[in-house]
Amino acid sequence: MRVGVALSAMALGSVGLTSAAMAQDSTSQTETALPDQEADDQTSGGEIVVTGSRIPRPEIDNPNPVVSYGAESLAQSGRTNLTDFLVQNPALLGSSTSADQSGSTGDFGATGVNLLNLRNLGTARTLVLVDGRRHVAGLPGSASVDINTIPKALVERIDVQTGGASAVYGADGVSGVVNFILKRNFEGIEASGQAGISEEGDAGNRFVSITAGQNFAGDRGNVAINYEFTEDDRVNSFNRARTGDPLRTFGFVQNPDDLPGADNPSVFDRILLNNLRYADSSRDGAVDLDLDFAPDFTGSGGVYDRGRLLPSSGGLTQGGSSTPLAGYQGDLQPQNRIHNINVLSSFEVSPALRIYAQGKYTNIESFTVAQPSFDFYTYLASDNAYLQDRFGAANTTDGAFISRDNFDLGVRGETTTRETWRGVIGADGEISENARYDLSYTYGVTDSTFFSTNYRLGDRYFAALDAVRDPATGQIVCRIALDPTANIDPNNWDAPPTTFNPGECVPLNILGENVRSQAALDFINVDLLNRVKVQQHVVSGSISGDFGQFFELPGGPIAFALGGEYRKEISDYVSDPFLQQGALLDIAQIAPESGEFDVIEGFAELRVPLFRNQPFAELLEFNAALRLSDYSTVGGTTTYAFGGVYAPVRDFRVRGTYSQAVRAPNISELFSPTNGTFSFIDDPCDPVNIPEGTQFRQANCTAALTALGINPTTFSPTSDPTATVSLPGRVGGNRDLNEETARTWTVGAVLQPRFVPGLTITADWYDIKLEDAVRTATAQEIVDLCVDQPDLNNVFCDSITRSSTTGYVSDYLVGPQNVAAFETAGLDVQVNYLFNVDNVGDFSFSLKGNYLDKLTFVPTPGAEAESDKLERLSPEYSGQLDLAWSNGTLSLNYGLNYFSKTRRFTADQVRANPDISDPEFLFFRERFEHDFQAAIDVNEQFRFYGGVNNFTNEQGDIGSAAYPFGAIGRYFYAGARVSFK
């Protein structure tokens, strides 16, 4: 890819506990819509199974910090994508949305996928559940659930819990768990529809849902079916002026008047420029006839204007004939089309036996356009027929270099179809008045195919490019057709054809734009068909209850839960035959990947209510959980959790937890074969980058380059265009990985003053330390970390090779290692207040806020800790505010999403270069995004609503297309709901 490394950031979170007192207030009974009301209502009905435990209890007694969103909160947001809704939560800021998986920023095979990232410790460490049960993954080799597969209309509430959940739910939840609780015993018919469009007239969205349910057999049985359809239109960056017009697209580059080596502290190092372009490369070709690595002509024959060259800026120029950066990276949003069908049923044979079943089918079709292929100093022979025709034989005696961005050869894209099937069947019931059982089997499968379009076959491309005149006919033909036994163009390929017969070759002209023939395109390009199948089997059984029939403590009977679980995960990825062969120019060889593992687990929980309703002990309770696991891959693991709640009076309580959680390495981390890959690498040993590393970088770079016979003072890859292109390397799994371990503690307080009915305030401090973390560093990180450690004797230096001729990185191996450590800590605060004013209406105030105290990463044991606090999506302060009012048939809602400023440049960069930029640009601006919605109830059955999100039309920031705000801007929507119950 011709794109820099996209920063993955870390963000922190939220808290919460909804108020039982709210359910006693008249406002909580209003159907018209107060934020988190449906979650609040769950607390009014006595004991429920809360997220983070298998023991039923009042939600107010949960020691775990949990924030809950009700279905009405989702409806009031106007968002038909669950991830777009949840990413507003401070704890989930770093989640991957559809926009993140589009254009050149998307991962291979992941177009449109939505993944949650809790506390920004990674999507692999965020456990996603549906009704407390695991869900099949959406991508091969991982445990990450595609949130697009979860039905929005069936969501009763969403619980977000911070901290290790492994003792209750098993591996993967080292940062916490997001649990989607679906509606049960639905009766009646409910339908809704919504449409939306951006102010620019694009990014259209359409959503339709219908749910029907019926009780039967004297209300002992229920069956419900839901169908949803969601469609999002594709948005291309060329169609937006901020991202597609070179004159309106800005970026920060090295100041050409203040170059490294002659730094003037009074002159800013980085300046903001527009009309940036990839130097010496053009859509119709940049042709170098005298082979001095500076183009002389365009492919169309005009004189080449190199523009204003920008040294030490990664091969950029301003203005001229070269290809603009604007629009280059493709889509800002993919096209998504989602069909989701769900069936839920249950039948109570007797109090001792209730049979239940769920079935799901989801079909998701996604499409995005990325960037074109490109040529960089590709050699055309002196007798190339198209070269001679364009410039004359007398002027091409040395041949020519051509650099080109191949928009006219077919921009690369991806079309994905994912089908998810999931079924749950089980039985539960009473064993006695004090005990219940639950036994279930869950099976899920994700079948997907994805087409990667317009990829060039290497042997065909260079054979077609090597076009000469047939001396017998005078026609332009491929040279290989004249001598079928020869190798293809020894200057570029020098190997025999493997994907075609010499007589099939069609000559290709790239001197000019749109001068190629369709036959040549059909010959050189191929669409790659890749297939994925991910399967999950889970058998789970548990018994829960209490010892009340034998004895009780002053606070009540001791409650328990115990059980066992068997889980098997299977993943198969079959790459296209051309990918397996390594026959493509624009993507490295990718071999098929398959793997599986299983785990047998036993678990137990205790809830010990020492005191309740006693003087100075309204509640004193202790909780414990233990899980023993035996993996077929890493062997035995142990996880545990302790927690407690103490309420000296009804109005105030404190709570805390301590837990150990684990994550076993996933299938890709373990079993991925060694494949080729390409990456852009900004060499840390370039003098421009030396000051931006640790104190060890200078000495390590000097040692590494000197050992190769390279002079460190003249080493300057950022000034060499050949060193800024995508570099080949290798990537693979590691079967020797072990589990990673996290230790988490939380301590908090809940205030529910009786003198202010309907008010709940919670504050929870969390601290998560992750050790032996499985770390798959990017190629850039490997090269940086190699020289930023105390010496060169480290696992990262073992993974790279430098050329003995140039000193440039010539090979690298990207793979997972148990070497990293992460730590994050912060404060979550939540305020919920519901109240009624006579003759005015019902009001609701809901605030979820976070203070990030620290977010650190240690790449290897003994290395310096690197702080990611204030990096992208890791703000010091973040929050979400909702205000709602309703009076009779009219409801109004206001939402605010906020996070404080984050760094544009890293702390290391600023520390090394205090004059790196104008101070006003050191940070991205704060994010204030305002949403409004109004709704009117025509009667008890019909509601109409409309709203606008991002009311002030914020988009990106100067020098950034989609951060800290998204690229879409102001968005309007309207919809209707009808309900017959």
mmCIF file with all atom_site columns, C-alpha atoms in Angstrom, residues 119-215:
data_model
loop_
_atom_site.group_PDB
_atom_site.id
_atom_site.type_symbol
_atom_site.label_atom_id
_atom_site.label_alt_id
_atom_site.label_comp_id
_atom_site.label_asym_id
_atom_site.label_entity_id
_atom_site.label_seq_id
_atom_site.pdbx_PDB_ins_code
_atom_site.Cartn_x
_atom_site.Cartn_y
_atom_site.Cartn_z
_atom_site.occupancy
_atom_site.B_iso_or_equiv
_atom_site.pdbx_formal_charge
_atom_site.auth_seq_id
_atom_site.auth_comp_id
_atom_site.auth_asym_id
_atom_site.auth_atom_id
_atom_site.pdbx_PDB_model_num
ATOM 1  C CA . ARG A 1 119 ? -9.984  0.147   27.114 1.00 0.00 ? 119 ARG A CA 1
ATOM 2  C CA . ASN A 1 120 ? -8.034  0.091   23.862 1.00 0.00 ? 120 ASN A CA 1
ATOM 3  C CA . LEU A 1 121 ? -6.130  -2.993  24.884 1.00 0.00 ? 121 LEU A CA 1
ATOM 4  C CA . GLY A 1 122 ? -7.127  -4.532  21.552 1.00 0.00 ? 122 GLY A CA 1
ATOM 5  C CA . THR A 1 123 ? -10.099 -6.202  19.910 1.00 0.00 ? 123 THR A CA 1
ATOM 6  C CA . ALA A 1 124 ? -8.619  -9.618  20.735 1.00 0.00 ? 124 ALA A CA 1
ATOM 7  C CA . ARG A 1 125 ? -8.846  -8.783  24.447 1.00 0.00 ? 125 ARG A CA 1
ATOM 8  C CA . THR A 1 126 ? -12.468 -7.629  24.383 1.00 0.00 ? 126 THR A CA 1
ATOM 9  C CA . LEU A 1 127 ? -14.948 -10.412 25.030 1.00 0.00 ? 127 LEU A CA 1
ATOM 10 C CA . VAL A 1 128 ? -18.295 -9.953  23.250 1.00 0.00 ? 128 VAL A CA 1
ATOM 11 C CA . LEU A 1 129 ? -21.260 -11.984 24.506 1.00 0.00 ? 129 LEU A CA 1
ATOM 12 C CA . VAL A 1 130 ? -24.894 -12.324 23.503 1.00 0.00 ? 130 VAL A CA 1
ATOM 13 C CA . ASP A 1 131 ? -27.131 -13.124 26.478 1.00 0.00 ? 131 ASP A CA 1
ATOM 14 C CA . GLY A 1 132 ? -24.039 -14.098 28.419 1.00 0.00 ? 132 GLY A CA 1
ATOM 15 C CA . ARG A 1 133 ? -22.953 -16.643 25.799 1.00 0.00 ? 133 ARG A CA 1
ATOM 16 C CA . ARG A 1 134 ? -20.085 -16.595 23.351 1.00 0.00 ? 134 ARG A CA 1
ATOM 17 C CA . HIS A 1 135 ? -20.629 -15.709 19.729 1.00 0.00 ? 135 HIS A CA 1
ATOM 18 C CA . VAL A 1 136 ? -18.769 -17.017 16.689 1.00 0.00 ? 136 VAL A CA 1
ATOM 19 C CA . ALA A 1 137 ? -16.017 -14.754 15.356 1.00 0.00 ? 137 ALA A CA 1
ATOM 20 C CA . GLY A 1 138 ? -16.365 -12.675 12.212 1.00 0.00 ? 138 GLY A CA 1
ATOM 21 C CA . LEU A 1 139 ? -12.782 -12.995 10.960 1.00 0.00 ? 139 LEU A CA 1
ATOM 22 C CA . PRO A 1 140 ? -10.564 -16.039 10.434 1.00 0.00 ? 140 PRO A CA 1
ATOM 23 C CA . GLY A 1 141 ? -8.163  -17.028 13.177 1.00 0.00 ? 141 GLY A CA 1
ATOM 24 C CA . SER A 1 142 ? -9.614  -14.641 15.757 1.00 0.00 ? 142 SER A CA 1
ATOM 25 C CA . ALA A 1 143 ? -12.204 -14.523 18.520 1.00 0.00 ? 143 ALA A CA 1
ATOM 26 C CA . SER A 1 144 ? -13.428 -11.039 17.537 1.00 0.00 ? 144 SER A CA 1
ATOM 27 C CA . VAL A 1 145 ? -17.169 -10.771 16.898 1.00 0.00 ? 145 VAL A CA 1
ATOM 28 C CA . ASP A 1 146 ? -18.478 -8.697  13.988 1.00 0.00 ? 146 ASP A CA 1
ATOM 29 C CA . ILE A 1 147 ? -21.015 -6.447  15.717 1.00 0.00 ? 147 ILE A CA 1
ATOM 30 C CA . ASN A 1 148 ? -22.928 -6.125  12.430 1.00 0.00 ? 148 ASN A CA 1
ATOM 31 C CA . THR A 1 149 ? -24.325 -9.611  13.087 1.00 0.00 ? 149 THR A CA 1
ATOM 32 C CA . ILE A 1 150 ? -26.180 -8.557  16.258 1.00 0.00 ? 150 ILE A CA 1
ATOM 33 C CA . PRO A 1 151 ? -29.826 -7.538  15.699 1.00 0.00 ? 151 PRO A CA 1
ATOM 34 C CA . LYS A 1 152 ? -30.382 -3.947  16.778 1.00 0.00 ? 152 LYS A CA 1
ATOM 35 C CA . ALA A 1 153 ? -34.158 -4.159  17.217 1.00 0.00 ? 153 ALA A CA 1
ATOM 36 C CA . LEU A 1 154 ? -33.871 -7.120  19.598 1.00 0.00 ? 154 LEU A CA 1
ATOM 37 C CA . VAL A 1 155 ? -31.397 -5.440  21.932 1.00 0.00 ? 155 VAL A CA 1
ATOM 38 C CA . GLU A 1 156 ? -32.910 -5.001  25.398 1.00 0.00 ? 156 GLU A CA 1
ATOM 39 C CA . ARG A 1 157 ? -29.756 -3.514  26.873 1.00 0.00 ? 157 ARG A CA 1
ATOM 40 C CA . ILE A 1 158 ? -25.989 -3.489  26.406 1.00 0.00 ? 158 ILE A CA 1
ATOM 41 C CA . ASP A 1 159 ? -23.724 -3.980  29.426 1.00 0.00 ? 159 ASP A CA 1
ATOM 42 C CA . VAL A 1 160 ? -20.109 -2.828  29.342 1.00 0.00 ? 160 VAL A CA 1
ATOM 43 C CA . GLN A 1 161 ? -18.012 -4.212  32.191 1.00 0.00 ? 161 GLN A CA 1
ATOM 44 C CA . THR A 1 162 ? -14.456 -3.193  32.966 1.00 0.00 ? 162 THR A CA 1
ATOM 45 C CA . GLY A 1 163 ? -11.972 -5.687  34.308 1.00 0.00 ? 163 GLY A CA 1
ATOM 46 C CA . GLY A 1 164 ? -11.111 -9.325  34.030 1.00 0.00 ? 164 GLY A CA 1
ATOM 47 C CA . ALA A 1 165 ? -14.139 -11.438 33.202 1.00 0.00 ? 165 ALA A CA 1
ATOM 48 C CA . SER A 1 166 ? -12.234 -14.677 32.622 1.00 0.00 ? 166 SER A CA 1
ATOM 49 C CA . ALA A 1 167 ? -13.237 -16.283 35.916 1.00 0.00 ? 167 ALA A CA 1
ATOM 50 C CA . VAL A 1 168 ? -16.892 -16.099 34.865 1.00 0.00 ? 168 VAL A CA 1
ATOM 51 C CA . TYR A 1 169 ? -16.811 -16.311 31.067 1.00 0.00 ? 169 TYR A CA 1
ATOM 52 C CA . GLY A 1 170 ? -13.426 -17.792 30.208 1.00 0.00 ? 170 GLY A CA 1
ATOM 53 C CA . ALA A 1 171 ? -10.498 -16.435 28.230 1.00 0.00 ? 171 ALA A CA 1
ATOM 54 C CA . ASP A 1 172 ? -10.326 -13.279 26.098 1.00 0.00 ? 172 ASP A CA 1
ATOM 55 C CA . GLY A 1 173 ? -11.996 -10.811 28.445 1.00 0.00 ? 173 GLY A CA 1
ATOM 56 C CA . VAL A 1 174 ? -8.806  -9.405  29.959 1.00 0.00 ? 174 VAL A CA 1
ATOM 57 C CA . SER A 1 175 ? -9.958  -5.811  29.440 1.00 0.00 ? 175 SER A CA 1
ATOM 58 C CA . GLY A 1 176 ? -13.605 -6.590  30.148 1.00 0.00 ? 176 GLY A CA 1
ATOM 59 C CA . VAL A 1 177 ? -16.764 -7.737  28.456 1.00 0.00 ? 177 VAL A CA 1
ATOM 60 C CA . VAL A 1 178 ? -19.520 -6.253  26.310 1.00 0.00 ? 178 VAL A CA 1
ATOM 61 C CA . ASN A 1 179 ? -22.742 -8.221  26.753 1.00 0.00 ? 179 ASN A CA 1
ATOM 62 C CA . PHE A 1 180 ? -25.716 -7.746  24.429 1.00 0.00 ? 180 PHE A CA 1
ATOM 63 C CA . ILE A 1 181 ? -28.913 -8.794  26.231 1.00 0.00 ? 181 ILE A CA 1
ATOM 64 C CA . LEU A 1 182 ? -31.755 -9.546  23.810 1.00 0.00 ? 182 LEU A CA 1
ATOM 65 C CA . LYS A 1 183 ? -35.462 -9.183  24.437 1.00 0.00 ? 183 LYS A CA 1
ATOM 66 C CA . ARG A 1 184 ? -37.326 -12.234 25.760 1.00 0.00 ? 184 ARG A CA 1
ATOM 67 C CA . ASN A 1 185 ? -40.970 -13.220 25.590 1.00 0.00 ? 185 ASN A CA 1
ATOM 68 C CA . PHE A 1 186 ? -41.750 -10.621 22.963 1.00 0.00 ? 186 PHE A CA 1
ATOM 69 C CA . GLU A 1 187 ? -45.452 -10.456 22.130 1.00 0.00 ? 187 GLU A CA 1
ATOM 70 C CA . GLY A 1 188 ? -47.119 -8.415  19.416 1.00 0.00 ? 188 GLY A CA 1
ATOM 71 C CA . ILE A 1 189 ? -45.820 -6.735  16.279 1.00 0.00 ? 189 ILE A CA 1
ATOM 72 C CA . GLU A 1 190 ? -43.286 -3.949  16.133 1.00 0.00 ? 190 GLU A CA 1
ATOM 73 C CA . ALA A 1 191 ? -41.893 -2.366  12.984 1.00 0.00 ? 191 ALA A CA 1
ATOM 74 C CA . SER A 1 192 ? -39.583 0.550   12.336 1.00 0.00 ? 192 SER A CA 1
ATOM 75 C CA . GLY A 1 193 ? -37.948 2.273   9.416  1.00 0.00 ? 193 GLY A CA 1
ATOM 76 C CA . GLN A 1 194 ? -35.375 5.008   9.115  1.00 0.00 ? 194 GLN A CA 1
ATOM 77 C CA . ALA A 1 195 ? -33.514 6.834   6.351  1.00 0.00 ? 195 ALA A CA 1
ATOM 78 C CA . GLY A 1 196 ? -30.637 9.263   6.578  1.00 0.00 ? 196 GLY A CA 1
ATOM 79 C CA . ILE A 1 197 ? -28.303 11.306  4.414  1.00 0.00 ? 197 ILE A CA 1
ATOM 80 C CA . SER A 1 198 ? -25.360 13.629  4.953  1.00 0.00 ? 198 SER A CA 1
ATOM 81 C CA . GLU A 1 199 ? -25.417 17.329  4.252  1.00 0.00 ? 199 GLU A CA 1
ATOM 82 C CA . GLU A 1 200 ? -23.247 16.596  1.195  1.00 0.00 ? 200 GLU A CA 1
ATOM 83 C CA . GLY A 1 201 ? -26.036 14.416  -0.207 1.00 0.00 ? 201 GLY A CA 1
ATOM 84 C CA . ASP A 1 202 ? -24.090 11.180  0.189  1.00 0.00 ? 202 ASP A CA 1
ATOM 85 C CA . ALA A 1 203 ? -23.537 8.496   2.859  1.00 0.00 ? 203 ALA A CA 1
ATOM 86 C CA . GLY A 1 204 ? -27.170 7.433   2.574  1.00 0.00 ? 204 GLY A CA 1
ATOM 87 C CA . ASN A 1 205 ? -28.525 4.962   5.108  1.00 0.00 ? 205 ASN A CA 1
ATOM 88 C CA . ARG A 1 206 ? -31.695 2.881   5.087  1.00 0.00 ? 206 ARG A CA 1
ATOM 89 C CA . PHE A 1 207 ? -32.930 0.692   7.922  1.00 0.00 ? 207 PHE A CA 1
ATOM 90 C CA . VAL A 1 208 ? -36.043 -1.488  8.220  1.00 0.00 ? 208 VAL A CA 1
ATOM 91 C CA . SER A 1 209 ? -36.969 -3.850  11.032 1.00 0.00 ? 209 SER A CA 1
ATOM 92 C CA . ILE A 1 210 ? -40.022 -5.921  11.885 1.00 0.00 ? 210 ILE A CA 1
ATOM 93 C CA . THR A 1 211 ? -40.499 -8.131  14.925 1.00 0.00 ? 211 THR A CA 1
ATOM 94 C CA . ALA A 1 212 ? -43.466 -10.382 15.641 1.00 0.00 ? 212 ALA A CA 1
ATOM 95 C CA . GLY A 1 213 ? -44.007 -12.556 18.686 1.00 0.00 ? 213 GLY A CA 1
ATOM 96 C CA . GLN A 1 214 ? -46.725 -14.620 20.266 1.00 0.00 ? 214 GLN A CA 1
ATOM 97 C CA . ASN A 1 215 ? -47.263 -16.364 23.572 1.00 0.00 ? 215 ASN A CA 1
#
